[in-house]
XYZ file of C-alpha atoms in Angstrom:
685
model
C 0.000 0.000 0.000
C 1.296 3.416 -0.967
C 0.633 6.184 1.581
C -0.984 9.318 0.218
C -1.174 12.693 1.961
C -3.693 15.314 0.771
C -2.102 18.303 -0.947
C -2.304 21.736 0.713
C -4.843 22.844 -1.879
C -7.028 19.859 -1.102
C -6.737 20.426 2.637
C -7.677 24.099 2.185
C -10.617 23.126 0.037
C -11.854 20.673 2.695
C -11.450 23.261 5.434
C -13.302 25.846 3.381
C -16.204 23.518 2.575
C -16.495 22.260 6.140
C -16.324 25.780 7.592
C -18.940 26.977 5.141
C -21.285 24.258 6.296
C -20.843 25.112 9.968
C -21.248 28.856 9.411
C -24.458 28.453 7.469
C -27.021 29.305 10.165
C -29.529 31.069 7.952
C -32.248 29.536 5.822
C -31.101 28.722 2.303
C -33.513 27.770 -0.462
C -32.179 26.465 -3.764
C -33.598 24.689 -6.813
C -31.799 21.546 -7.942
C -32.824 18.670 -10.213
C -36.559 18.956 -9.518
C -36.098 19.547 -5.784
C -36.276 22.578 -3.531
C -33.380 22.393 -1.063
C -34.131 24.041 2.296
C -31.358 24.535 4.864
C -31.701 26.196 8.245
C -31.471 25.976 12.016
C -33.967 25.349 14.834
C -33.395 26.933 18.266
C -35.120 27.468 21.611
C -36.953 30.827 21.546
C -35.909 31.765 25.093
C -32.361 30.460 25.398
C -31.372 30.517 21.702
C -29.854 27.070 22.244
C -30.039 24.750 19.225
C -32.656 21.991 19.328
C -31.238 18.677 18.173
C -33.518 16.001 16.742
C -36.399 18.352 15.952
C -38.626 17.179 13.118
C -38.804 19.365 9.996
C -41.113 18.304 7.190
C -44.377 18.333 5.302
C -46.559 15.939 7.280
C -49.290 15.724 4.658
C -46.749 14.406 2.142
C -44.735 12.201 4.465
C -41.539 14.160 3.733
C -39.220 15.162 6.535
C -35.854 15.114 8.237
C -34.347 15.872 11.642
C -31.992 18.518 12.935
C -28.425 17.789 13.993
C -26.938 18.490 17.390
C -26.362 22.112 16.307
C -30.022 22.464 15.257
C -29.089 22.522 11.565
C -31.108 20.671 8.950
C -31.343 20.101 5.221
C -34.720 19.267 3.672
C -35.298 18.196 0.070
C -38.832 18.939 -1.169
C -40.051 17.895 -4.651
C -40.722 21.011 -6.729
C -44.416 20.139 -7.184
C -44.903 20.681 -3.440
C -43.611 24.264 -3.441
C -46.966 25.551 -2.141
C -47.059 23.165 0.833
C -46.406 24.295 4.389
C -43.477 23.030 6.471
C -43.991 22.017 10.107
C -41.232 22.113 12.725
C -42.009 20.109 15.867
C -40.215 19.029 19.014
C -41.418 17.296 22.160
C -42.043 19.922 24.849
C -42.387 22.817 22.345
C -45.142 24.425 20.319
C -45.120 23.429 16.650
C -44.079 26.108 14.140
C -45.447 26.197 10.595
C -44.525 28.252 7.532
C -44.606 28.152 3.744
C -41.399 27.497 1.819
C -41.380 31.104 0.657
C -41.732 32.415 4.210
C -38.682 30.443 5.324
C -36.436 32.587 3.151
C -37.350 35.631 5.273
C -36.816 33.876 8.619
C -33.102 33.295 9.328
C -33.681 30.992 12.308
C -36.728 28.968 13.351
C -37.497 29.628 17.018
C -39.704 27.195 18.918
C -41.582 28.238 22.048
C -41.291 25.805 24.987
C -44.454 24.502 26.612
C -44.423 24.367 30.443
C -44.745 20.963 32.049
C -48.383 20.212 32.845
C -47.915 17.520 35.472
C -49.317 19.704 38.190
C -52.595 19.925 36.268
C -53.037 16.177 36.252
C -54.424 14.148 39.124
C -51.723 11.887 40.522
C -52.239 8.378 39.143
C -51.518 5.140 40.923
C -49.524 2.394 39.240
C -52.580 0.513 37.991
C -54.012 3.586 36.251
C -50.685 4.243 34.558
C -50.545 0.624 33.423
C -54.057 1.055 32.028
C -52.717 3.904 29.861
C -50.195 1.474 28.362
C -52.885 -1.174 27.843
C -55.146 1.291 26.065
C -52.290 2.517 23.873
C -51.493 -1.082 22.885
C -55.141 -1.695 21.984
C -55.093 1.453 19.826
C -52.105 0.318 17.738
C -54.285 -1.060 14.885
C -56.048 2.320 14.634
C -53.028 4.595 15.081
C -50.472 2.873 12.840
C -50.588 1.705 9.196
C -52.920 -1.234 8.589
C -51.300 -2.036 5.241
C -47.721 -2.192 3.931
C -45.958 1.112 3.272
C -42.871 2.324 1.431
C -40.415 4.894 2.757
C -36.935 6.271 2.157
C -34.471 6.511 5.034
C -30.931 7.647 5.810
C -28.817 5.144 7.781
C -25.468 5.566 9.526
C -23.361 2.874 11.189
C -20.075 3.250 13.057
C -17.706 1.357 15.352
C -15.015 2.722 17.655
C -12.304 0.900 19.562
C -11.796 0.943 23.332
C -9.878 4.242 23.038
C -12.706 5.961 21.187
C -10.874 5.968 17.841
C -13.069 5.235 14.838
C -12.610 1.888 13.105
C -15.088 2.574 10.305
C -18.014 4.789 9.352
C -20.639 3.800 6.780
C -23.759 5.594 5.550
C -26.521 4.762 3.124
C -29.911 5.728 1.759
C -32.348 2.850 2.172
C -35.575 1.868 0.478
C -38.005 0.551 3.103
C -40.964 -1.772 2.762
C -42.685 -1.988 6.135
C -45.387 -4.533 6.802
C -48.683 -3.672 8.470
C -48.616 -2.998 12.210
C -51.364 -5.599 12.567
C -48.795 -8.376 12.232
C -45.187 -8.951 13.279
C -43.782 -9.799 9.854
C -40.403 -8.266 9.157
C -40.253 -5.821 6.277
C -37.787 -5.548 3.410
C -34.801 -3.249 2.963
C -33.010 -2.184 -0.212
C -29.884 -0.049 -0.587
C -30.285 2.936 -2.920
C -26.825 4.394 -2.321
C -24.039 3.900 0.182
C -20.597 5.133 1.158
C -17.976 4.087 3.684
C -14.542 4.905 4.981
C -12.342 2.480 6.915
C -10.267 4.154 9.596
C -8.167 1.234 10.828
C -5.676 -1.254 9.394
C -7.268 -4.099 7.457
C -6.599 -6.740 10.117
C -8.275 -4.659 12.823
C -11.104 -3.758 10.473
C -11.729 -7.411 9.653
C -12.084 -8.377 13.320
C -14.371 -5.428 14.143
C -16.680 -5.440 11.116
C -18.494 -8.669 11.926
C -21.742 -7.019 13.003
C -24.682 -7.718 10.717
C -28.293 -6.611 10.169
C -27.860 -3.103 11.607
C -29.331 -1.772 8.358
C -32.599 -3.467 9.401
C -32.967 -0.829 12.132
C -36.306 0.367 10.731
C -37.736 -3.031 11.662
C -35.439 -4.145 14.471
C -35.920 -1.035 16.606
C -39.618 -0.445 15.861
C -40.795 -1.292 19.378
C -44.447 -0.630 18.567
C -44.588 -3.088 15.682
C -42.468 -5.686 17.494
C -44.352 -5.227 20.789
C -41.244 -4.919 22.940
C -41.483 -6.496 26.401
C -42.648 -3.294 28.061
C -45.524 -3.055 25.525
C -46.485 -6.729 25.745
C -49.267 -7.469 28.232
C -47.723 -10.867 28.995
C -44.782 -9.056 30.612
C -46.704 -6.286 32.407
C -46.346 -8.028 35.803
C -42.554 -7.829 35.376
C -42.625 -4.018 35.063
C -43.623 -1.090 37.261
C -45.048 1.935 35.394
C -45.188 5.521 36.695
C -46.347 8.870 35.289
C -43.269 11.121 35.171
C -44.639 14.140 33.329
C -47.142 15.539 30.866
C -45.604 17.614 28.082
C -46.608 18.621 24.536
C -45.817 17.616 20.962
C -47.284 19.327 17.886
C -49.793 21.082 20.129
C -51.012 17.848 21.718
C -50.507 16.859 25.381
C -48.249 13.841 25.865
C -47.917 11.410 28.771
C -44.330 10.643 29.792
C -44.433 7.188 31.406
C -41.363 5.759 33.092
C -40.897 2.029 33.579
C -38.505 -0.341 35.333
C -38.595 -3.940 36.422
C -40.715 -5.028 39.368
C -38.390 -6.035 42.193
C -35.948 -8.667 40.979
C -38.250 -10.135 38.344
C -35.884 -11.488 35.628
C -38.507 -10.913 32.924
C -38.193 -7.156 33.441
C -35.134 -6.790 31.210
C -35.456 -3.106 30.279
C -35.973 0.321 31.801
C -36.757 3.708 30.296
C -39.559 6.068 29.240
C -42.499 5.945 26.848
C -44.204 9.033 25.367
C -47.929 8.610 24.623
C -50.234 11.080 22.890
C -53.085 11.712 25.355
C -55.663 12.276 22.589
C -55.087 9.289 20.307
C -53.124 7.125 22.764
C -50.430 6.648 20.129
C -46.871 5.818 21.144
C -44.776 8.685 19.788
C -41.417 7.995 21.422
C -39.555 5.369 23.456
C -36.162 5.655 25.110
C -34.878 2.623 26.979
C -31.892 0.447 27.757
C -31.268 -3.239 28.374
C -30.522 -3.862 32.032
C -26.934 -5.122 32.656
C -28.068 -8.474 34.042
C -30.105 -9.106 30.865
C -27.226 -8.464 28.447
C -26.086 -12.081 28.608
C -29.242 -13.409 26.960
C -28.516 -14.808 23.515
C -30.786 -15.067 20.484
C -32.862 -12.066 21.566
C -33.556 -10.727 18.065
C -34.496 -7.990 17.255
C -32.498 -6.480 20.129
C -28.757 -6.820 20.600
C -27.688 -8.974 23.533
C -24.853 -11.370 24.231
C -21.311 -10.031 24.374
C -22.417 -6.447 25.021
C -21.758 -4.391 28.129
C -24.634 -2.006 27.439
C -27.329 -1.284 24.851
C -29.747 1.630 24.702
C -32.310 2.724 22.159
C -34.216 5.867 21.162
C -37.208 5.519 18.817
C -39.519 8.276 17.502
C -42.744 8.307 15.480
C -44.508 11.055 13.547
C -47.956 11.501 12.051
C -48.603 11.604 8.304
C -51.997 11.292 6.620
C -53.710 10.397 9.879
C -51.364 7.547 10.828
C -48.203 7.379 12.912
C -45.045 6.204 11.145
C -41.534 5.459 12.331
C -39.576 8.722 12.203
C -36.116 7.785 13.453
C -34.252 5.392 15.694
C -30.872 5.292 17.385
C -29.120 2.425 19.077
C -25.794 2.580 20.918
C -24.081 -0.590 22.074
C -20.912 -0.892 24.154
C -19.043 -3.996 22.985
C -17.115 -6.277 25.335
C -13.824 -4.573 24.396
C -15.222 -1.143 25.328
C -15.781 0.031 21.757
C -19.098 1.627 20.766
C -21.209 0.320 17.868
C -23.995 2.655 16.716
C -26.936 2.360 14.321
C -28.830 5.520 13.399
C -31.743 5.801 10.976
C -33.986 8.701 9.911
C -37.026 8.212 7.667
C -36.898 11.099 5.194
C -39.978 10.290 3.111
C -43.092 8.138 3.454
C -44.592 7.203 0.085
C -48.408 7.585 -0.066
C -50.517 4.547 -0.925
C -50.018 0.840 -0.503
C -46.392 -0.179 -0.351
C -44.706 -2.364 -2.948
C -42.127 -5.003 -1.964
C -38.470 -4.274 -2.610
C -37.374 -6.122 -5.791
C -36.087 -9.501 -4.732
C -32.520 -9.100 -5.970
C -32.209 -5.719 -4.231
C -33.194 -6.902 -0.742
C -30.683 -6.933 2.088
C -30.726 -9.847 4.504
C -30.060 -10.319 8.198
C -26.645 -11.805 7.557
C -25.450 -8.939 5.355
C -22.806 -6.667 6.835
C -23.504 -3.082 5.901
C -19.820 -2.241 5.601
C -19.474 -4.908 2.890
C -22.441 -3.854 0.744
C -22.319 -0.063 0.562
C -20.953 -0.187 -2.990
C -19.118 2.408 -5.041
C -19.222 6.108 -4.160
C -21.557 8.178 -6.382
C -20.522 11.846 -6.340
C -23.661 13.166 -8.055
C -25.973 11.412 -5.589
C -24.297 12.549 -2.383
C -23.709 16.103 -3.598
C -27.404 16.871 -3.144
C -28.690 14.289 -0.677
C -29.378 15.351 2.900
C -26.961 13.488 5.169
C -29.404 13.974 8.016
C -27.287 15.167 10.959
C -28.377 12.808 13.693
C -28.459 13.434 17.419
C -30.654 13.039 20.428
C -30.561 15.446 23.323
C -30.774 12.552 25.768
C -27.298 11.386 24.754
C -25.329 14.383 25.970
C -23.615 12.315 28.629
C -21.872 10.176 25.984
C -21.605 12.659 23.091
C -21.077 9.620 20.865
C -23.585 10.852 18.327
C -21.971 14.308 18.313
C -18.708 12.642 17.361
C -20.392 10.504 14.706
C -21.693 13.525 12.848
C -18.436 15.448 13.152
C -16.514 12.460 11.851
C -19.001 11.970 9.033
C -18.613 15.592 7.959
C -14.861 15.175 8.025
C -14.517 11.940 6.073
C -17.550 12.303 3.800
C -16.845 15.822 2.566
C -18.349 15.642 -0.947
C -15.452 17.145 -2.870
C -12.882 15.229 -0.841
C -14.606 11.873 -1.303
C -15.089 12.493 -5.012
C -11.379 13.198 -5.452
C -10.465 9.985 -3.650
C -12.960 8.035 -5.727
C -11.573 9.321 -8.989
C -8.087 8.373 -7.864
C -8.975 4.828 -6.819
C -12.140 2.758 -6.417
C -11.276 1.413 -2.977
C -10.105 3.490 -0.023
C -8.779 2.333 3.314
C -7.656 4.905 5.865
C -4.927 3.673 8.180
C -4.910 4.744 11.813
C -2.032 7.257 12.000
C 0.018 8.522 14.899
C -0.675 12.020 13.615
C -3.467 14.452 14.601
C -6.973 13.372 13.659
C -7.411 16.258 11.255
C -5.003 14.847 8.662
C -5.496 11.088 8.312
C -3.134 9.081 6.147
C -4.851 7.557 3.129
C -3.714 4.260 1.669
C -5.126 2.780 -1.532
C -5.889 -0.900 -1.900
C -6.693 -2.469 -5.313
C -10.386 -3.217 -5.562
C -9.916 -6.857 -6.456
C -7.904 -7.461 -3.281
C -9.982 -5.655 -0.678
C -12.079 -7.954 1.454
C -14.509 -5.217 2.424
C -16.347 -5.141 -0.925
C -16.596 -8.925 -1.338
C -19.302 -11.240 -0.107
C -18.395 -13.666 2.609
C -15.698 -16.106 1.430
C -17.043 -19.050 3.437
C -20.634 -19.898 4.245
C -22.322 -22.863 5.913
C -25.725 -24.050 4.688
C -27.935 -26.754 6.190
C -30.560 -28.638 4.198
C -33.160 -31.279 4.912
C -35.551 -33.137 2.680
C -37.450 -36.330 1.921
C -37.485 -38.588 -1.084
C -36.997 -42.098 -2.407
C -34.193 -44.387 -3.588
C -35.057 -46.843 -6.379
C -33.304 -49.801 -4.767
C -35.037 -52.996 -6.010
C -35.062 -56.237 -4.016
C -36.779 -59.475 -5.092
C -38.921 -61.974 -3.171
C -36.822 -64.663 -1.459
C -36.850 -66.912 1.606
C -33.773 -66.538 3.845
C -32.341 -68.566 6.721
C -29.659 -66.917 8.880
C -27.386 -68.404 11.557
C -24.689 -66.846 13.694
C -22.182 -69.510 14.789
C -19.606 -69.716 17.527
C -15.956 -69.432 16.579
C -14.006 -72.682 16.395
C -16.648 -75.412 16.794
C -19.196 -73.425 14.709
C -22.152 -74.278 16.949
C -25.242 -72.142 16.392
C -25.584 -69.276 18.836
C -28.642 -67.641 17.332
C -30.676 -68.069 14.170
C -33.918 -67.246 12.354
C -35.623 -67.580 8.989
C -38.254 -65.693 7.068
C -39.443 -64.254 3.796
C -38.166 -60.962 2.383
C -40.850 -59.434 0.178
C -40.177 -57.757 -3.126
C -39.714 -54.004 -2.978
C -38.899 -51.377 -5.616
C -37.194 -48.891 -3.331
C -37.042 -47.090 -0.009
C -38.603 -43.893 1.259
C -35.996 -41.803 3.064
C -35.114 -38.467 4.611
C -31.833 -36.625 4.151
C -29.802 -34.086 6.133
C -26.886 -32.248 4.533
C -24.308 -29.646 5.503
C -22.683 -27.513 2.796
C -19.587 -25.393 3.227
C -19.602 -22.913 0.325
C -16.473 -21.131 -0.867
C -16.793 -17.838 -2.773
C -20.389 -18.709 -3.736
C -19.109 -21.100 -6.425
C -17.479 -24.132 -4.805
C -18.977 -26.298 -2.094
C -18.131 -29.240 0.138
C -21.144 -31.388 1.051
C -21.568 -33.977 3.795
C -24.927 -35.751 3.776
C -26.728 -38.392 5.834
C -29.743 -40.367 4.582
C -32.035 -42.596 6.632
C -35.160 -44.671 5.973
C -38.446 -44.303 7.861
C -38.118 -47.605 9.759
C -39.087 -50.146 7.092
C -35.569 -51.583 6.873
C -31.971 -50.615 7.599
C -30.884 -47.759 5.333
C -27.875 -45.768 6.523
C -26.041 -43.679 3.936
C -23.166 -41.281 4.543
C -21.773 -39.290 1.612
C -19.127 -36.594 1.229
C -17.900 -34.778 -1.852
C -17.321 -31.596 -3.831
C -19.513 -29.577 -6.148
C -20.024 -26.367 -8.080
C -22.816 -23.795 -7.906
C -24.188 -21.745 -10.812
C -26.764 -18.963 -10.566
C -28.838 -19.205 -13.753
C -30.872 -15.998 -13.193
C -28.695 -13.242 -11.786
C -31.123 -10.369 -12.373
C -34.239 -11.894 -10.812
C -34.990 -14.470 -8.139
C -31.961 -16.781 -8.102
C -32.269 -20.269 -9.562
C -29.230 -22.406 -8.779
C -27.807 -25.463 -10.519
C -25.363 -27.584 -8.505
C -23.490 -30.586 -9.943
C -21.880 -32.608 -7.117
C -19.714 -35.746 -6.973
C -19.582 -37.704 -3.687
C -18.201 -40.868 -2.195
C -21.138 -42.814 -0.723
C -21.186 -45.620 1.848
C -24.589 -47.266 2.222
C -25.555 -49.945 4.740
C -28.768 -51.532 3.496
C -30.581 -54.576 4.892
C -34.044 -56.178 5.001
C -35.648 -57.765 8.048
C -35.657 -61.590 8.003
C -36.910 -62.450 11.486
C -36.597 -62.119 15.255
C -34.488 -64.734 17.019
C -34.857 -66.013 20.588
C -31.580 -65.741 22.455
C -31.516 -69.091 24.259
C -27.725 -69.071 24.288
C -27.496 -66.262 26.857
C -24.726 -63.693 26.743
C -22.674 -63.849 23.566
C -20.171 -61.598 21.848
C -20.364 -60.345 18.258
C -17.891 -57.928 16.735
C -16.578 -57.156 20.232
C -20.002 -56.285 21.698
C -21.826 -58.284 24.383
C -25.406 -59.218 23.470
C -27.674 -59.890 26.470
C -31.201 -59.270 25.161
C -33.722 -62.119 24.993
C -34.747 -61.077 21.483
C -32.450 -60.143 18.602
C -33.594 -58.931 15.177
C -31.674 -60.433 12.257
C -31.371 -58.715 8.859
C -29.709 -59.701 5.613
C -28.126 -56.970 3.566
C -24.955 -55.378 2.310
C -22.466 -52.534 2.510
C -22.534 -50.691 -0.781
C -19.727 -48.288 -1.707
C -20.417 -46.118 -4.732
C -19.682 -42.908 -6.575
C -22.721 -40.666 -6.221
C -23.382 -38.151 -9.019
C -25.903 -35.486 -7.984
C -27.551 -32.728 -9.987
C -29.480 -30.252 -7.860
C -31.808 -27.426 -8.904
C -32.884 -24.855 -6.303
C -34.971 -21.686 -6.303
C -34.463 -19.051 -3.610
C -37.673 -18.471 -1.660
C -36.117 -15.663 0.381
C -32.541 -14.669 1.260
C -32.388 -17.351 3.944
C -34.213 -20.300 2.305
C -34.184 -22.300 -0.914
C -36.478 -25.009 -2.256
C -34.429 -27.739 -3.932
C -34.885 -30.869 -6.043
C -31.923 -33.233 -5.807
C -31.485 -36.144 -8.233
C -28.644 -38.661 -7.775
C -27.188 -41.623 -9.655
C -25.397 -44.187 -7.459
C -22.701 -46.115 -9.342
C -21.469 -48.982 -7.102
C -17.866 -50.104 -7.194
C -17.866 -52.436 -4.163
C -20.617 -54.524 -2.529
C -20.253 -56.890 0.424
C -22.938 -59.157 1.922
C -23.614 -58.577 5.632
C -25.576 -60.011 8.553
C -27.082 -57.325 10.837
C -27.873 -58.089 14.492
C -30.002 -55.599 16.450
C -30.933 -56.140 20.089
C -34.526 -55.644 21.229
C -36.079 -54.878 24.657
C -33.064 -53.079 26.119
C -32.356 -49.395 26.788
C -28.854 -49.378 25.320
C -29.274 -51.753 22.408
C -26.283 -53.364 20.699
C -26.154 -53.175 16.920
C -23.534 -54.804 14.711
C -23.079 -55.900 11.116
C -20.887 -58.884 10.189
C -19.557 -60.106 6.825
C -20.947 -63.412 5.563
C -18.076 -65.802 6.398
C -17.451 -68.963 8.439
C -19.304 -67.612 11.501
C -22.269 -66.411 9.464
C -24.277 -69.004 7.604
C -26.826 -67.626 5.158
C -29.198 -69.550 2.909
C -31.497 -68.275 0.179
C -34.058 -70.938 -0.298
C -32.180 -74.161 0.438
C -28.814 -73.153 -1.024
C -25.986 -71.369 0.807
C -25.838 -67.712 -0.234
C -23.273 -64.945 0.162
C -24.449 -62.650 -2.587
C -25.806 -59.113 -2.306
C -29.377 -58.100 -1.620
C -29.619 -55.647 -4.543
C -28.412 -55.920 -8.154
C -24.837 -54.819 -8.866
C -25.900 -51.916 -11.072
C -26.514 -48.177 -10.870
C -29.588 -46.831 -9.074
C -31.380 -43.483 -8.856
C -32.626 -41.418 -5.913
C -34.653 -38.213 -5.678
C -34.940 -35.778 -2.744
C -37.031 -32.610 -2.333
C -36.513 -30.211 0.556
C -35.374 -26.879 1.975
C -31.897 -25.387 2.243
C -31.266 -22.892 5.057
C -28.587 -20.242 4.569
């Protein structure tokens, strides 16, 4: 890697652009590519302090953004809405409203605070406060969308190390498809545009960029749709609710309800506050954290638990067209090494009408890592898109979100990023021992960087059912197991084996895929109890995607080595001999089942076709041709009526006497020729 230091002219240009952005405190209205660009600042009317996380938008059109920690905002409004009025709202303040033209004459938007109204409310006991929550939960179907919706959102993800130094920063504009609030189905996410900068050496970046599904924040952190514990009536006994305050939002009084666990109840895993509109009983905000003792719980999707020291969340909703929609969400997690991992999302536009699913090939899955999928930098897109300065006033004690925005402004300066992109497709910024203001840039060839590739290795599990055309003919068998030396009979039986054309079976398989093209497969097949059918196969294969632009259809040719133990039941023998030993195992049961069969070694040629049902599942049809190269006749002994039953198989030799009809027989049960099998099932990614 060749180190590169920005030239003085470039550094001056970055400083100028960044300073211009910070100094722009007045409203700016510009026309660009069919959009009206509105920039300004929102402050407290009395103190003149900036108001971070205020909502600025056109509610009737579902268009909006939020202010940064300095109160600044950028709002893109389609030109056809130039006559609409813009609302500026903030919890605890009166809502301001003005036309786009009026904003040009108002340098700063000043919001008037609303005094707390708690003293005007009769003090409520715990049960009455809990009843507020119950009523708000019952009102969810009326207050939130009853059908799928589409939206556009800005997403930011970052990770710092234990010293607070940034490891990476990634941002993107997402296409959202949210399911109805009347069910708990997860929505769909597509990436419209993304950008990233790595701020650590590749080895450190690799070990710290293993977090996935943060880009699903619009679904993961939507506590109303997911019915988080504190909104689920099944868990109400685990929580204590209290009325902390009554404030205002958009001219409407709002309950502020605090909650914490009841005593030491382990089901009360969270604590925080819920904001509820007193008129509609809609949840408009939630701020909460996972209690330390609950962090160790694994598999707690959609929340983050496990190897985290702390996790806290802030979720807001806003009204558009008579319904409440997710407005923004923030999650901060302290990893076990002390580093902070953040996910921040702001919904910038809600599309009117019934939502349409994200095209299948554009959907992002749970296992996707946002840092790996942000794609190439598009200068024209980011030059005009609002990067949505994100902050919440409740986070002042950590200032992590302050730092995120400052760092984003530094590394995602439009002109600076465009220059880097023109110089090289892939950028990695090494952690320098120099001041933060002048990072050292190192270029890595695109074909060698791991960040832009899909996962090199992947494990897939599949299961299915099918049949193996394994013909056996009608014959009468007599089987004897003899003692060594004197060859006296220890146990024996006889019986008829009926004709059969094949066996019904089920199959389990584990694939290890390499670079989405090569795979190693280990598979086990078993019958449903009609005989003894035990196959184990291992081999290599290739994978081809036949439809890369639509729903994937895969073709997989695979070659495996197969070892099949197959036998048919002849009869149940009485063990009058007592304890005896076979293949080193002591048989003590009074009854022993005796089977005649074979061990069949073959080369197994498989051709598999699969269609992807969703990013985590495939439906497959698997056809195989078994070409035997070695067959050996076997006697199978299986104990009955014991807890730990002995099972052995023995070659037909001096100690095993087998007769088919009246003649001695040591041949195989099935013909020495190729056979076919077919399996249908699901593959889990």
